[in-house]
XYZ file of C-alpha atoms in Angstrom:
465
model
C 130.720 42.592 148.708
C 127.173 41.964 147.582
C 126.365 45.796 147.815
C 125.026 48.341 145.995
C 126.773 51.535 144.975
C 125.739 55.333 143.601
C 128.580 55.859 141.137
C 127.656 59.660 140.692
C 126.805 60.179 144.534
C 130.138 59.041 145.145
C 131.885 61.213 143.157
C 129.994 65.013 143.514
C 127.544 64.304 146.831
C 129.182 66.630 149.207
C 130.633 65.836 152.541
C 129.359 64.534 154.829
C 127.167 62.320 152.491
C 123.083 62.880 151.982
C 122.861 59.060 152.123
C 126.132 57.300 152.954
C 124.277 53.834 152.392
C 124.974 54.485 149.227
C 128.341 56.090 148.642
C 130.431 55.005 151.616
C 128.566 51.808 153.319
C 126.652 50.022 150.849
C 123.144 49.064 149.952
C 121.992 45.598 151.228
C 118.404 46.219 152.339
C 117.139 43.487 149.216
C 114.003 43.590 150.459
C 113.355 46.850 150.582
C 114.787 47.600 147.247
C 111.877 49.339 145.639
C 110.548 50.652 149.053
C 109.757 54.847 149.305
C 110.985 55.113 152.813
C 114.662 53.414 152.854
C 115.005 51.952 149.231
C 116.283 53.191 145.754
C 113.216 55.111 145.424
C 114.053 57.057 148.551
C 117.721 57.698 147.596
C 116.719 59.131 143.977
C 114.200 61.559 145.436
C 112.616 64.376 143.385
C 113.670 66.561 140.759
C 116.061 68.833 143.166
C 117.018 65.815 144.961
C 120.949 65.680 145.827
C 120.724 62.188 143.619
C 119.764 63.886 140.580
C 122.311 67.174 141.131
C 124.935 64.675 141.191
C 123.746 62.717 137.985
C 123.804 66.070 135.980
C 126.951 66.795 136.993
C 128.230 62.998 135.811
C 126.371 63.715 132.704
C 128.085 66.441 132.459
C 131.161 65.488 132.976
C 130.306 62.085 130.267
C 129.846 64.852 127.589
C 133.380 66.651 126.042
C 131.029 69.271 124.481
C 130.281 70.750 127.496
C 133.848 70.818 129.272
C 134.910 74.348 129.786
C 138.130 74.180 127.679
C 135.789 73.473 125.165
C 133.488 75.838 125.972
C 135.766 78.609 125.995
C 137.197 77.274 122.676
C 133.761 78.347 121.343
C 134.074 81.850 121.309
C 133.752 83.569 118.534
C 136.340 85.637 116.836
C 133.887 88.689 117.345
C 133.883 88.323 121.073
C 137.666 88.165 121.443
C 137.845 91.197 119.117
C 135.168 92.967 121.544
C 137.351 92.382 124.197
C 140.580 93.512 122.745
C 138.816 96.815 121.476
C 137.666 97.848 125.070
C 141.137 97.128 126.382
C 142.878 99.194 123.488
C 140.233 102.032 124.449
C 141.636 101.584 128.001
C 145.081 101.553 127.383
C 144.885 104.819 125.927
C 142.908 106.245 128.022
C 145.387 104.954 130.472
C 148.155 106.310 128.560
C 147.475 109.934 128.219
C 146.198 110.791 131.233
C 150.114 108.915 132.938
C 151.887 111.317 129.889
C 149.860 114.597 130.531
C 150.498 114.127 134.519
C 146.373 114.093 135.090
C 144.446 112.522 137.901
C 142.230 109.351 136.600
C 139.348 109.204 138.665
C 136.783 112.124 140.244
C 135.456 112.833 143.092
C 131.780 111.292 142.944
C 131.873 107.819 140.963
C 128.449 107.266 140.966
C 126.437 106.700 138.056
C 124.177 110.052 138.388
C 127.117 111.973 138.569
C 127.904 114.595 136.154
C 131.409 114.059 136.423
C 133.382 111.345 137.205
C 136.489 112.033 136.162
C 138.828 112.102 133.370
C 139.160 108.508 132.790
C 135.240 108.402 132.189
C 135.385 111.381 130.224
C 138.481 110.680 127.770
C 136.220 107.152 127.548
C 133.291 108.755 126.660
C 134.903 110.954 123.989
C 136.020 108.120 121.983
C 132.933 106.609 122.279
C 131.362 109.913 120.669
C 134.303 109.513 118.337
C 133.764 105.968 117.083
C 130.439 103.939 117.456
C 132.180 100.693 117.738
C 134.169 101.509 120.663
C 130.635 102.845 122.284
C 129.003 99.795 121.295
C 131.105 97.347 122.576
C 131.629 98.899 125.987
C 127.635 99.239 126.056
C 127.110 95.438 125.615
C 130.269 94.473 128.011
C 129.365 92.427 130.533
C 129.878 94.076 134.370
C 133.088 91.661 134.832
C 134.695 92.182 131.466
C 134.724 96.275 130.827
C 138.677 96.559 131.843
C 137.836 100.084 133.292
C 137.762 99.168 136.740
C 140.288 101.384 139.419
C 142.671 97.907 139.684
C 143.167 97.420 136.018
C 144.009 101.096 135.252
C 147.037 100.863 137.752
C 147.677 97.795 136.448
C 148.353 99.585 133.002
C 149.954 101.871 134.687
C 152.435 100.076 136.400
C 153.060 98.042 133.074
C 153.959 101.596 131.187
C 155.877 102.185 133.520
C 157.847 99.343 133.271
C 157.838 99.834 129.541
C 159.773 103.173 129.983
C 161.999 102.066 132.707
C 163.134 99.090 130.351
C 164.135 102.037 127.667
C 166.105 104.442 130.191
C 167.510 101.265 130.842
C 168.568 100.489 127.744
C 169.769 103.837 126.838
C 171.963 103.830 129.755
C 173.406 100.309 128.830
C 176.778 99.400 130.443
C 178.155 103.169 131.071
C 178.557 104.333 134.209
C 175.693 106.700 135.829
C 174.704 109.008 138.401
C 171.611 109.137 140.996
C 170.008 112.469 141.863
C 167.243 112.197 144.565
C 164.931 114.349 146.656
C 162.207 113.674 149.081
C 158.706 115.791 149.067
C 155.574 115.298 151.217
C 152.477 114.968 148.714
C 148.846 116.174 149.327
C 147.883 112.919 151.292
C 151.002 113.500 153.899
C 153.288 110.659 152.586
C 156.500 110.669 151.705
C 157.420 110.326 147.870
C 160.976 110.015 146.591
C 162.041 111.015 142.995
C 164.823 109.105 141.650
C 166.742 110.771 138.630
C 169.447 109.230 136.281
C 172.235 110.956 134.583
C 174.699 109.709 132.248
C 176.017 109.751 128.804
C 174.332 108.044 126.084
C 175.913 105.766 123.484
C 175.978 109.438 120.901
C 177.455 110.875 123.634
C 175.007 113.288 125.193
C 174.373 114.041 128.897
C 170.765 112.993 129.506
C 168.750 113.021 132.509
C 165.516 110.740 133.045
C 163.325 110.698 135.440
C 163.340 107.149 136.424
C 160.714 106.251 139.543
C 158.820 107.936 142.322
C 158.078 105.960 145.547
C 156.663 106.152 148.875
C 158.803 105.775 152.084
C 158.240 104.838 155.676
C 160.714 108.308 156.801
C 163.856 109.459 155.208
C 166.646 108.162 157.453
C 169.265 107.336 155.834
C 169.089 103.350 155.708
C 165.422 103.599 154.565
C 166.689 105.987 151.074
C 169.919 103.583 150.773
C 167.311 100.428 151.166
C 164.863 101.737 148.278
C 166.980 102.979 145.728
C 169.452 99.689 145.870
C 166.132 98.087 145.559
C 164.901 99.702 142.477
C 168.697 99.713 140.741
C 168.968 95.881 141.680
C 165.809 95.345 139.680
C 166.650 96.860 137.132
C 169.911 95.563 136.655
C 171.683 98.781 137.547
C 175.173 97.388 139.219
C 176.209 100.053 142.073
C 179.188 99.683 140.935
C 178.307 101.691 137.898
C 177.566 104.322 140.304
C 179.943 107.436 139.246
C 178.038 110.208 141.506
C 175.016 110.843 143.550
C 173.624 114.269 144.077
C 171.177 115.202 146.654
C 170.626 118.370 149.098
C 172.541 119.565 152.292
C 170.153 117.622 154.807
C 172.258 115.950 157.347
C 170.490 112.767 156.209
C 172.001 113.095 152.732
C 175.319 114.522 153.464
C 176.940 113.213 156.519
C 180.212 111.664 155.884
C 180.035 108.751 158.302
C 175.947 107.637 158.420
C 174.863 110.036 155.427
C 173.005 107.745 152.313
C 176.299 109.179 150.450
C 178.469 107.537 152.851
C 176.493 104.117 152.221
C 176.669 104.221 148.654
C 180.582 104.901 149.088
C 180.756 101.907 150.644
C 179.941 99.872 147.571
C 181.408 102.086 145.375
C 184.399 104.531 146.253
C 183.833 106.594 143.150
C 180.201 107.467 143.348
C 180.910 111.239 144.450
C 178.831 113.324 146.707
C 177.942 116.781 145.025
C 175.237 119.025 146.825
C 173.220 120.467 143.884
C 174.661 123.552 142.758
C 171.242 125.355 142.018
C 170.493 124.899 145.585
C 173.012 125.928 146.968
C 173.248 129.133 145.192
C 169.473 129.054 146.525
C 170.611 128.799 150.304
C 173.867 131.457 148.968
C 171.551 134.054 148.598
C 168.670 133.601 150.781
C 171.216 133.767 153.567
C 172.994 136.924 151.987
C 169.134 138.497 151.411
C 168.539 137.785 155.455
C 172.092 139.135 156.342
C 171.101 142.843 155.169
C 168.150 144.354 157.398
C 166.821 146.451 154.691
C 166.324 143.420 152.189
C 165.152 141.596 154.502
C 162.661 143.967 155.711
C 161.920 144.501 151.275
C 161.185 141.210 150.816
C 159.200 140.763 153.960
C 157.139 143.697 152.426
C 157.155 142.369 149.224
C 154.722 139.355 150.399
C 152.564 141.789 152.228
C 152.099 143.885 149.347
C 151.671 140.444 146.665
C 149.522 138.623 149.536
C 147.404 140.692 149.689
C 146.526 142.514 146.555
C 146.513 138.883 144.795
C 144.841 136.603 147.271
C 141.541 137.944 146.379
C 139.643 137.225 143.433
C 138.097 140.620 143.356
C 140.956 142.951 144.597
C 142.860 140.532 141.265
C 140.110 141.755 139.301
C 140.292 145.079 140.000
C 143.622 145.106 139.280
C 143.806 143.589 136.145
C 140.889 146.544 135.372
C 143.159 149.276 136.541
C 146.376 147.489 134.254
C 144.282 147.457 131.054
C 143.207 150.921 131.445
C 146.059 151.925 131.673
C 147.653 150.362 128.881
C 144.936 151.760 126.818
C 146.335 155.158 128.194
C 149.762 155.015 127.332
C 149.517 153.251 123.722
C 147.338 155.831 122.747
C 149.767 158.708 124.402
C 152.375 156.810 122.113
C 154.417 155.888 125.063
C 154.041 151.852 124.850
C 154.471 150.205 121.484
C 151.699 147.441 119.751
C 152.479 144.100 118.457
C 151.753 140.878 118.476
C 152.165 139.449 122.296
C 152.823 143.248 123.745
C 151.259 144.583 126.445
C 149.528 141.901 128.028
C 147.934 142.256 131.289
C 150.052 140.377 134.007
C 149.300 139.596 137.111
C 151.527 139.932 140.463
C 153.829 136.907 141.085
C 154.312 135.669 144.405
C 157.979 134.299 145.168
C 158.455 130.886 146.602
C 159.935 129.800 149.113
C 163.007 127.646 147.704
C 163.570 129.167 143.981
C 165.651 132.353 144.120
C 164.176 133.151 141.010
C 160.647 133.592 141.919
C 161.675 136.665 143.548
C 162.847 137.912 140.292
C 159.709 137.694 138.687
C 157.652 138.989 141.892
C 159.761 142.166 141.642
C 159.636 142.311 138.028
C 155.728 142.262 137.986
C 155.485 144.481 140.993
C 157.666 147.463 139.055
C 155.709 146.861 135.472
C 152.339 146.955 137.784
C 153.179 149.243 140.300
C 151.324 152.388 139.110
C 148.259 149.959 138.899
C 148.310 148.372 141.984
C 148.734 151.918 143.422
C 146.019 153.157 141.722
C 144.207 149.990 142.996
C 144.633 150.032 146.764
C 143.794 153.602 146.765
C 140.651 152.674 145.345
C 140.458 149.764 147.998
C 141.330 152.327 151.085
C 138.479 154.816 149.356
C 135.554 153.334 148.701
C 136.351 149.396 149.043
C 134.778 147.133 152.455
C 135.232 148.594 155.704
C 137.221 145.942 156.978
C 140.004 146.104 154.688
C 140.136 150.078 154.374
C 142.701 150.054 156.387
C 144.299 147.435 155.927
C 144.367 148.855 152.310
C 145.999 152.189 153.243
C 148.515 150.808 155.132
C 149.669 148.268 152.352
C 149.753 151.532 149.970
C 151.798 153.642 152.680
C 154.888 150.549 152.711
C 154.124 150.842 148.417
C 155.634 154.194 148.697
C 157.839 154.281 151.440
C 161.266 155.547 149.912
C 163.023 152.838 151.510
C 161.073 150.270 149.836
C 161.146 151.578 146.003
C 165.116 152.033 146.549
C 165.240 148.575 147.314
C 162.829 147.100 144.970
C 165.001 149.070 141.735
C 168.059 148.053 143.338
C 167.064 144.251 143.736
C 165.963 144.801 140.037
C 169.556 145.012 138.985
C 170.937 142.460 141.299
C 168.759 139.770 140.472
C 169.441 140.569 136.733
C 172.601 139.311 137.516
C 171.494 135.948 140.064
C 168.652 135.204 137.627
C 171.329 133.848 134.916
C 173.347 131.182 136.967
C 170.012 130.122 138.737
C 168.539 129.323 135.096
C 171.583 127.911 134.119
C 172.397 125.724 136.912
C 169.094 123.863 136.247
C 169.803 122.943 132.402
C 169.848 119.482 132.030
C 172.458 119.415 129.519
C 175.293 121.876 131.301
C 179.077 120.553 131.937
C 181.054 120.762 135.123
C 183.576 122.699 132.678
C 180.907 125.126 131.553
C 179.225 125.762 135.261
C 182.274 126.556 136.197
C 182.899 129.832 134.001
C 179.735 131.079 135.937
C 181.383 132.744 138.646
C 183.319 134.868 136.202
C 180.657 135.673 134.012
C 178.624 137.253 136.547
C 181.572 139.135 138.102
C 181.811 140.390 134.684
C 178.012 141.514 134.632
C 178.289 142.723 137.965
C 180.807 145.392 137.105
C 178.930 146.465 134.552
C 175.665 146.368 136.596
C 176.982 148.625 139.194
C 178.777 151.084 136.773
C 174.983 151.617 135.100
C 173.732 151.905 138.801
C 176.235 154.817 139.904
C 176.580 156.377 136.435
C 172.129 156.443 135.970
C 170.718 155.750 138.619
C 170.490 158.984 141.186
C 167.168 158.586 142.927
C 165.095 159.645 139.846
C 164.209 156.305 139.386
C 162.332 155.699 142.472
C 160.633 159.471 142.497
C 159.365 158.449 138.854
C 158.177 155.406 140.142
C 156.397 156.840 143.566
């Protein structure tokens, strides 16, 4: 062609071309050959020049030293075990905040901050602990610490996957059941639990917790959607299905468009069964509303809990008044010592979907009921002006006859409730044995209300006002 070429323009100059005479046309200005304003002199330029870029990079590329398998090759055995030590570090940091059910990161990240959460901190302490583990995240480079936000869930997720692969395991070919619920967390978004239960290989009911995920709503096609979802990937057959177990939401429950109905579809076995410990829940809390006067006792029962505990001061004062008091009746003889005795509770406030929680709010309201008497009186004397009153009157429903009957007679009821609620939540109970229930606290109750009409004749409540 009688042209001259740049061999290393051609291959790295960039496009379009700092001097395409030489890379795509040709050279053919002879004459001007040596010449500073169009010649070879002109295309090689100065030190920066594109010319001699592109020549370092051919030179580069000439010399197998410098290629970057090679280069990474190089590393020494030191850096590699750097690296592996800070991951280790992370992976356990990782892993004890997933076990111990702890948040990872703080509020303020920055580095003045005093605390930045309990990543950093469980970090720091084995860096306190061991020297090496402090000196090698000290000399990490910014891009190679494995502590930032997306590698921790990335951990995460992988432990996860770890366990899911053992429940899996355990659960093998036998058949299974699903139990599911649906909560709103702090940030407003929908989380579903998904629960296995089956028999193991030994023979053993167990129960695992198996995955919690978010969901767009909780119709019945989204639920049915997600959980085939999850089984299918982890090669959990719906066929295998022998129950599902969920609330009474219509959602859950209906027999034509329910997410039972869809999963009867697939499998004709996988029975429906509305949790027993919630429905005793819904059993009783609809019996409790059906009476006026418990109803009217529990609504009481709040006031009174509300409001003595939802100070930190008026809980202070009352966990003043309980000690004295104590200290009053062990050394009248009247309360016995030992070790765990006599420790000063606090109220309990019931919830709002666990029977039992009411049991334990009236329990700690009878054991602290002189004190918080002694309390609010205290509160209605001499405490702020604007809750005087509201002090008084909280002390007036404390001792209203009608009240005190009802929080003694609850007492013995709920002895009785208390058992089957407890029990119906055991991972390990049997259909066969749930079902003896019923009879066994028939049986208590006769003997409950024979001790209530034989002992109890309004003394109890006088001693307690």
């Amino acid at each position: 062609m009688d042209k001259a070429y740049c061999f290393p323009c051609f291959l790295f100059d960039r496009y379009p071309s700092h001097h395409p005479a030489f890379t795509e046309h040709g050279f053919q200005g002879w004459k001007n050959i040596m010449s500073k304003q169009s010649g070879i002199l002109k295309h090689m330029g100065g030190i920066n020049s594109p010319q001699n870029t592109a020549m370092h990079k051919w030179e580069t590329l000439r010399n197998p030293t410098k290629h970057i398998e090679r280069v990474i090759s190089t590393h020494s055995s030191q850096e590699a075990a750097n690296h592996r030590l800070r991951l280790i570090a992370t992976i356990e940091c990782v892993r004890l905040l997933a076990k111990q059910g702890c948040a990872f990161r703080g509020n303020d990240k920055s580095a003045d901050s005093t605390n930045r959460g309990n990543f950093d901190a469980i970090l720091s302490s084995f860096g306190r602990m061991n020297l090496e583990v402090q000196r090698v995240f000290d000399n990490a480079l910014g891009n190679a610490k494995y502590t930032s936000p997306l590698i921790q869930k990335q951990i995460a997720n992988i432990l996860g996957n770890k366990v899911r692969e053992k429940i899996r395991d355990e659960v093998g070919s036998a058949k299974f059941c699903i139990l599911v619920d649906e909560v709103v967390d702090a940030s407003s978004k929908e989380q579903m639990a998904i629960i296995l239960r089956f028999v193991n290989c030994h023979g053993f009911i167990r129960e695992r917790f198996f995955k919690i995920l978010s969901v767009a709503d909780t119709c019945s096609q989204t639920l049915y959607s997600e959980i085939s979802k999850v089984l299918t990937h982890n090669d959990l057959q719906i066929e295998n299905m022998g129950g599902q177990g969920y609330d009474g939401a219509s959602n859950m429950r209906d027999e034509f468009n329910g997410l039972q109905a869809l999963f009867r579809e697939k499998c004709l076995y996988a029975y429906y069964v509305h949790c027993f410990a919630h429905r005793l829940q819904l059993a009783l809390n609809a019996a409790a509303k059906g009476v006026d006067d418990i109803y009217t006792f529990f609504d009481t029962l709040s006031f009174v809990v509300n409001f003595v505990d939802s100070s930190a001061k008026r809980h202070s004062a009352l966990k003043a008044t309980r000690e004295e008091e104590i200290a009053e009746l062990v050394a009248a003889g009247k309360l016995q010592i030992g070790t765990g005795a006599n420790q000063a509770c606090t109220l309990q406030r019931a919830g709002a979907t666990r029977w039992g929680s009411h049991f334990r709010s009236i329990t700690s309201l009878i054991n602290l009921f002189g004190a918080t008497r002694t309390t609010l009186a205290e509160l209605a004397a001499n405490g702020p002006k604007k809750i005087q009153a509201e002090a008084k009157n909280v002390g007036k429903a404390m001792k209203h006859f009608n009240f005190v009957f009802c929080l003694l007679l609850m007492q013995f009821v709920m002895k009785i409730t208390d058992f089957p609620c407890q029990s119906l939540q055991k991972k390990s109970h049997r259909y066969f044995e749930c079902s003896k229930l019923p009879k066994i606290s028939k049986k208590k109750t006769s003997r409950v209300e024979r001790e209530w009409l034989g002992c109890f004749d309004y003394k109890g409540c006088i001693i307690l006002l």
